[in-house]
Short mmCIF file of C-alpha atoms and ligand atoms in Angstrom, two decimals:
data_model
loop_
_atom_site.label_atom_id
_atom_site.label_comp_id
_atom_site.label_asym_id
_atom_site.label_seq_id
_atom_site.Cartn_x
_atom_site.Cartn_y
_atom_site.Cartn_z
CA UNK F 27 37.25 56.45 4.50
CA UNK F 28 35.34 53.58 5.40
CA UNK F 29 32.34 52.36 3.25
CA UNK F 30 29.12 50.08 3.50
CA UNK F 31 29.50 47.35 0.48
CA UNK F 32 25.74 45.62 1.58
CA UNK F 33 24.00 44.37 4.24
CA UNK F 34 23.73 39.62 4.11
CA UNK F 35 20.54 38.19 6.34
CA UNK F 36 21.13 34.33 6.94
CA UNK F 37 19.41 31.76 8.78
CA UNK F 38 21.88 30.32 11.22
CA UNK F 39 20.33 27.43 11.94
CA UNK F 40 23.08 24.77 14.25
CA UNK F 41 21.78 21.66 12.35
CA UNK F 42 23.97 23.41 8.92
CA UNK F 43 26.78 23.38 11.15
CA UNK F 44 26.73 19.66 11.36
CA UNK F 45 25.77 19.38 7.79
CA UNK F 46 29.48 21.36 7.35
CA UNK F 47 31.24 19.74 9.61
CA UNK F 48 29.52 15.90 7.23
CA UNK F 49 30.33 17.14 4.19
CA UNK F 50 26.57 16.68 3.84
CA UNK F 51 26.34 20.01 1.76
CA UNK F 52 25.12 17.91 -1.56
CA UNK F 53 22.70 15.73 -0.24
CA UNK F 54 19.26 15.59 -1.08
CA UNK F 55 18.02 17.42 2.17
CA UNK F 56 20.99 20.25 1.90
CA UNK F 57 21.67 21.31 -1.61
CA UNK F 58 19.01 23.10 -2.58
CA UNK F 59 19.43 25.21 0.39
CA UNK F 60 23.52 25.45 0.37
CA UNK F 61 22.61 26.64 -3.16
CA UNK F 62 21.74 29.63 -2.07
CA UNK F 63 24.60 31.07 -1.06
CA UNK F 64 26.47 30.72 -4.78
CA UNK F 65 25.72 34.47 -5.76
CA UNK F 66 26.91 35.05 -1.73
CA UNK F 67 30.31 33.83 -3.04
CA UNK F 68 31.08 35.22 -6.14
CA UNK F 69 29.47 39.16 -4.46
CA UNK F 70 31.93 38.74 -1.89
CA UNK F 71 34.52 37.57 -4.11
CA UNK F 72 33.84 40.24 -6.19
CA UNK F 73 33.68 43.15 -3.72
CA UNK F 74 36.11 41.38 -0.84
CA UNK F 75 35.02 42.91 1.60
CA UNK F 76 37.20 43.84 5.15
CA UNK F 77 35.37 43.73 8.03
CA UNK F 78 31.76 42.44 8.84
CA UNK F 79 29.43 43.66 11.50
CA UNK F 80 27.37 41.12 12.76
CA UNK F 81 23.80 41.56 14.43
CA UNK F 82 22.82 38.23 16.07
CA UNK F 83 21.52 37.30 19.26
CA UNK F 84 23.29 35.07 21.90
CA UNK F 85 21.89 31.76 22.77
CA UNK F 86 23.46 30.87 26.23
CA UNK F 87 27.06 30.81 25.34
CA UNK F 88 28.54 34.50 26.48
CA UNK F 89 25.27 35.21 27.97
CA UNK F 90 22.84 33.72 29.79
CA UNK F 91 19.33 34.29 31.35
CA UNK F 92 20.78 35.52 35.00
CA UNK F 93 23.24 38.32 32.65
CA UNK F 94 21.42 39.77 29.39
CA UNK F 95 22.11 43.29 27.95
CA UNK F 96 19.40 44.03 26.01
CA UNK F 97 21.81 45.23 23.35
CA UNK F 98 25.80 44.60 23.51
CA UNK F 99 28.68 45.03 20.99
CA UNK F 100 31.70 43.49 21.19
CA UNK F 101 35.28 45.57 21.65
CA UNK F 102 37.44 42.68 21.84
CA UNK F 103 40.82 41.92 19.83
CA UNK F 104 39.30 38.50 18.92
CA UNK F 105 35.86 36.41 19.15
CA UNK F 106 36.58 32.72 20.20
CA UNK F 107 33.61 29.70 19.35
CA UNK F 108 32.60 26.81 21.71
CA UNK F 109 30.37 24.40 21.84
CA UNK F 110 26.97 25.86 23.21
CA UNK F 111 25.74 22.62 23.55
CA UNK F 112 24.83 21.03 20.23
CA UNK F 113 27.55 19.00 19.97
CA UNK F 114 29.16 21.11 17.28
CA UNK F 115 33.24 21.08 16.35
CA UNK F 116 34.40 24.93 17.35
CA UNK F 117 34.75 27.14 14.33
CA UNK F 118 37.74 29.07 13.96
CA UNK F 119 39.10 32.43 16.09
CA UNK F 120 37.56 35.77 14.22
CA UNK F 121 39.66 38.68 14.77
CA UNK F 122 38.21 41.86 16.17
CA UNK F 123 38.36 45.19 14.85
CA UNK F 124 38.58 46.91 18.06
CA UNK F 125 39.12 50.63 16.62
CA UNK F 126 35.59 50.15 14.54
CA UNK F 127 34.01 49.10 17.57
CA UNK F 128 34.39 51.75 19.85
CA UNK F 129 34.09 54.62 17.11
CA UNK F 130 30.18 52.38 16.68
CA UNK F 131 30.41 52.83 20.58
CA UNK F 132 30.90 55.75 21.40
CA UNK F 133 27.81 57.01 18.63
CA UNK F 134 25.34 55.05 20.17
CA UNK F 135 25.68 55.81 23.39
CA UNK F 136 26.09 59.51 22.41
CA UNK F 137 22.96 58.73 21.01
CA UNK F 138 20.93 57.53 23.38
CA UNK F 139 21.66 53.77 22.70
CA UNK F 140 23.39 53.21 26.21
CA UNK F 141 24.84 49.61 25.09
CA UNK F 142 26.98 47.35 27.36
CA UNK F 143 30.59 46.94 25.83
CA UNK F 144 32.17 43.52 25.60
CA UNK F 145 35.97 43.74 25.62
CA UNK F 146 35.69 40.05 26.27
CA UNK F 147 33.14 37.95 23.87
CA UNK F 148 31.87 34.38 22.77
CA UNK F 149 30.36 34.14 19.72
CA UNK F 150 28.09 31.21 19.31
CA UNK F 151 26.52 29.64 16.14
CA UNK F 152 24.68 32.30 15.37
CA UNK F 153 27.66 34.09 13.96
CA UNK F 154 29.69 31.49 13.02
CA UNK F 155 27.32 29.36 10.81
CA UNK F 156 26.45 32.75 8.75
CA UNK F 157 30.45 33.17 8.92
CA UNK F 158 30.74 29.54 7.56
CA UNK F 159 28.53 30.16 5.03
CA UNK F 160 29.58 32.85 3.54
CA UNK F 161 33.37 31.98 3.46
CA UNK F 162 33.24 27.83 3.20
CA UNK F 163 36.57 26.06 3.50
CA UNK F 164 37.06 25.49 7.01
CA UNK F 165 39.71 28.56 7.54
CA UNK F 166 38.37 31.48 9.50
CA UNK F 167 36.22 34.41 7.42
CA UNK F 168 39.45 36.79 6.22
CA UNK F 169 37.92 39.72 7.72
CA UNK F 170 37.63 41.16 10.97
CA UNK F 171 34.30 41.44 12.49
CA UNK F 172 32.20 43.49 15.30
CA UNK F 173 29.84 41.40 16.77
CA UNK F 174 26.45 43.49 18.21
CA UNK F 175 24.30 41.34 20.38
CA UNK F 176 20.62 42.04 20.24
CA UNK F 177 18.41 40.11 22.99
CA UNK F 178 15.72 38.04 21.48
CA UNK F 179 15.46 35.15 24.07
CA UNK F 180 14.87 36.91 27.33
CA UNK F 181 11.56 38.95 27.54
CA UNK F 182 11.37 41.49 27.54
CA UNK F 183 12.89 42.31 23.90
CA UNK F 184 13.59 45.45 22.62
CA UNK F 185 10.69 46.76 20.01
CA UNK F 186 11.62 46.29 16.44
CA UNK F 187 10.98 50.38 15.90
CA UNK F 188 14.44 50.49 18.46
CA UNK F 189 16.41 47.86 16.89
CA UNK F 190 15.82 49.68 13.49
CA UNK F 191 16.82 52.71 15.11
CA UNK F 192 19.80 50.72 16.88
CA UNK F 193 20.47 49.88 13.28
CA UNK F 194 20.29 53.33 11.63
CA UNK F 195 22.57 54.34 14.62
CA UNK F 196 25.68 52.33 14.04
CA UNK F 197 25.23 52.72 10.39
CA UNK F 198 26.01 56.96 10.98
CA UNK F 199 28.86 55.36 13.17
CA UNK F 200 29.77 53.33 9.71
CA UNK F 201 29.56 56.47 7.76
CA UNK F 202 31.24 58.66 9.77
CA UNK F 203 34.28 55.97 10.25
CA UNK F 204 37.22 57.18 9.05
CA UNK F 205 39.09 53.60 9.04
CA UNK F 206 39.82 52.37 5.41
CA UNK F 207 38.28 49.82 5.68
CA UNK F 208 34.71 47.92 3.37
CA UNK F 209 32.26 46.80 5.56
CA UNK F 210 29.62 44.55 5.43
CA UNK F 211 26.39 44.05 7.53
CA UNK F 212 25.35 40.97 8.22
CA UNK F 213 21.90 39.98 9.96
CA UNK F 214 21.60 36.53 11.31
CA UNK F 215 18.46 34.29 12.42
CA UNK F 216 15.15 33.67 11.70
CA UNK F 217 12.93 33.02 9.37
CA UNK F 218 9.39 31.52 11.12
CA UNK F 219 10.30 29.34 13.49
CA UNK F 220 9.47 28.06 17.49
CA UNK F 221 11.56 25.17 19.02
CA UNK F 222 9.96 24.56 21.98
CA UNK F 223 5.78 24.70 23.36
CA UNK F 224 2.68 23.68 21.64
CA UNK F 225 3.55 25.29 18.73
CA UNK F 226 7.05 23.98 18.11
CA UNK F 227 7.55 23.68 14.34
CA UNK F 228 5.50 26.68 13.85
CA UNK F 229 6.52 28.12 10.73
CA UNK F 230 4.17 31.19 8.58
CA UNK F 231 5.66 31.99 5.21
CA UNK F 232 3.27 34.44 4.59
CA UNK F 233 4.93 36.52 7.21
CA UNK F 234 8.55 35.59 5.71
CA UNK F 235 7.57 36.57 2.09
CA UNK F 236 6.04 39.86 3.93
CA UNK F 237 9.24 40.33 5.61
CA UNK F 238 11.79 39.84 2.51
CA UNK F 239 9.36 41.95 0.46
CA UNK F 240 8.92 44.60 2.63
CA UNK F 241 12.86 44.53 4.34
CA UNK F 242 15.03 46.27 0.55
CA UNK F 243 12.24 49.16 0.33
CA UNK F 244 10.39 49.96 3.01
CA UNK F 245 12.03 48.33 6.38
CA UNK F 246 9.35 50.91 9.23
CA UNK F 247 6.36 48.27 7.40
CA UNK F 248 8.07 45.63 9.64
CA UNK F 249 8.46 47.84 12.48
CA UNK F 250 4.61 48.10 12.74
CA UNK F 251 4.50 45.02 15.08
CA UNK F 252 4.54 44.31 18.47
CA UNK F 253 6.72 42.29 19.93
CA UNK F 254 3.85 39.84 20.67
CA UNK F 255 3.00 40.14 17.69
CA UNK F 256 6.33 38.90 15.97
CA UNK F 257 5.79 36.43 18.55
CA UNK F 258 2.76 35.15 16.73
CA UNK F 259 3.23 35.36 13.27
CA UNK F 260 6.78 33.87 13.33
CA UNK F 261 6.86 32.08 16.30
CA UNK F 262 8.89 32.74 19.71
CA UNK F 263 12.28 32.32 18.04
CA UNK F 264 10.76 33.99 14.74
CA UNK F 265 11.53 37.05 16.97
CA UNK F 266 15.13 36.54 14.92
CA UNK F 267 13.83 38.73 12.27
CA UNK F 268 15.13 41.93 15.21
CA UNK F 269 18.42 40.67 14.05
CA UNK F 270 17.76 42.12 10.19
CA UNK F 271 15.83 44.30 11.29
CA UNK F 272 18.89 46.16 13.05
CA UNK F 273 21.01 45.14 10.54
CA UNK F 274 18.90 46.57 7.49
CA UNK F 275 18.50 49.74 9.35
CA UNK F 276 23.12 50.30 9.11
CA UNK F 277 22.65 50.20 5.05
CA UNK F 278 20.95 53.31 4.55
CA UNK F 279 17.84 54.18 2.55
CA UNK F 280 18.45 53.06 -0.77
CA UNK F 281 19.81 49.32 -1.04
CA UNK F 282 20.26 46.76 -4.19
CA UNK F 283 18.16 42.91 -4.14
CA UNK F 284 20.95 40.85 -5.62
CA UNK F 285 19.66 37.58 -4.40
CA UNK F 286 16.93 36.23 -2.30
CA UNK F 287 16.17 32.21 -1.69
CA UNK F 288 13.74 30.88 0.44
CA UNK F 289 13.72 27.49 1.38
CA UNK F 290 11.46 25.03 4.20
CA UNK F 291 12.66 23.63 6.24
CA UNK F 292 15.86 23.68 7.82
CA UNK F 293 15.64 21.78 10.89
CA UNK F 294 13.23 23.04 12.40
CA UNK F 295 13.43 27.13 10.70
CA UNK F 296 12.28 28.80 7.30
CA UNK F 297 15.45 28.79 6.46
CA UNK F 298 16.18 32.24 4.02
CA UNK F 299 19.36 33.91 2.70
CA UNK F 300 18.68 37.73 0.75
CA UNK F 301 21.96 40.31 -0.23
CA UNK F 302 21.53 43.46 -0.63
CA UNK F 303 24.05 45.83 -1.62
CA UNK F 304 24.42 49.98 -1.47
CA UNK F 305 24.86 52.11 -4.61
CA UNK F 306 28.66 52.08 -3.62
CA UNK F 307 29.36 49.30 -3.73
CA UNK F 308 26.72 48.91 -7.25
CA UNK F 309 28.84 51.34 -8.95
CA UNK F 310 32.58 50.08 -7.84
CA UNK F 311 31.15 46.59 -9.54
CA UNK F 312 30.13 48.30 -12.51
CA UNK F 313 33.25 49.47 -13.11
CA UNK F 314 35.26 46.72 -11.12
CA UNK F 315 38.82 48.30 -11.95
CA UNK F 316 38.01 50.56 -9.29
CA UNK F 317 38.31 48.42 -6.30
CA UNK F 318 41.41 49.09 -4.52
CA UNK F 319 43.44 45.93 -3.79
CA UNK F 320 42.93 45.06 -0.36
CA UNK F 321 45.22 42.33 1.16
C1 DHB C 410 17.20 26.04 15.27
C2 DHB C 410 17.14 27.37 14.99
C3 DHB C 410 17.80 28.42 15.34
O1 DHB C 410 17.62 29.76 14.79
C4 DHB C 410 18.49 28.04 16.62
O2 DHB C 410 19.28 29.02 17.52
C5 DHB C 410 18.91 26.99 16.92
C6 DHB C 410 18.07 25.54 17.02
C7 DHB C 410 16.66 24.80 14.53
O3 DHB C 410 15.88 24.92 13.52
O4 DHB C 410 17.10 23.89 14.73
FE1 FE C 411 18.39 31.12 16.49
#
């Protein structure tokens, strides 16, 4: 049976890709930010997940304003990256996991989430940067992925409540999956940021800390704000918190916090990384020899 091992929540600012491409991780601007991923690397080396289910928003690479699904699940054998306009060298193509994708899709549609299904799909910086941060070195991340895109770009956006519910049904699909996988869930984007308009550069540490405090133990608290309230609190692009909320939903009730860092700013964004692990992963780590070996 499959096992959900934990959740990794991280910003996906494209400038991070530029820093990686230039090898600038130890520059004074970048070092405190990249250092936040040390505990993530250590945890991943111990837990060795075999699949990542990635909740993210596409920024115009795969979907554009004329063709914008509210929720879209990747069901492709592989996912290529391309430059959607930031000038970054393309990241490696990632292997998909169509069997798990279809198990998730079946479960979602059965339970009232009529998602778009994408048997061919490109992944943008919102998937590639988190993978490059988590598995550094320039090679493709050593696991399969299932990308789940949430529209945080073109209004009307799905409510926070709906995104949490989506994540909970994904979690139910993962728990029922018979494939022998260790699954890590990713939520990417945020925290507060606004890239354009009168409030360009807006950051709100108070709301960010509310999210970081509530997400582990009381994610429903984040669903009390309407989309318009979240835009006001977090900025127009800060609504990417919807991806974190959905990812948290997939982890089940009880999680343990492994690490958390918050760093202002990276580019225009309040950058954060938080790692949560499930009860099962915590127990397995306590007796490391019980983890089965995966190739
Ligand atoms: C920035 C942040 C984002 O989430 C994004 O998708 C693009 C740019 C930024 O802060 O520069
Ligand atoms: Fe973004």
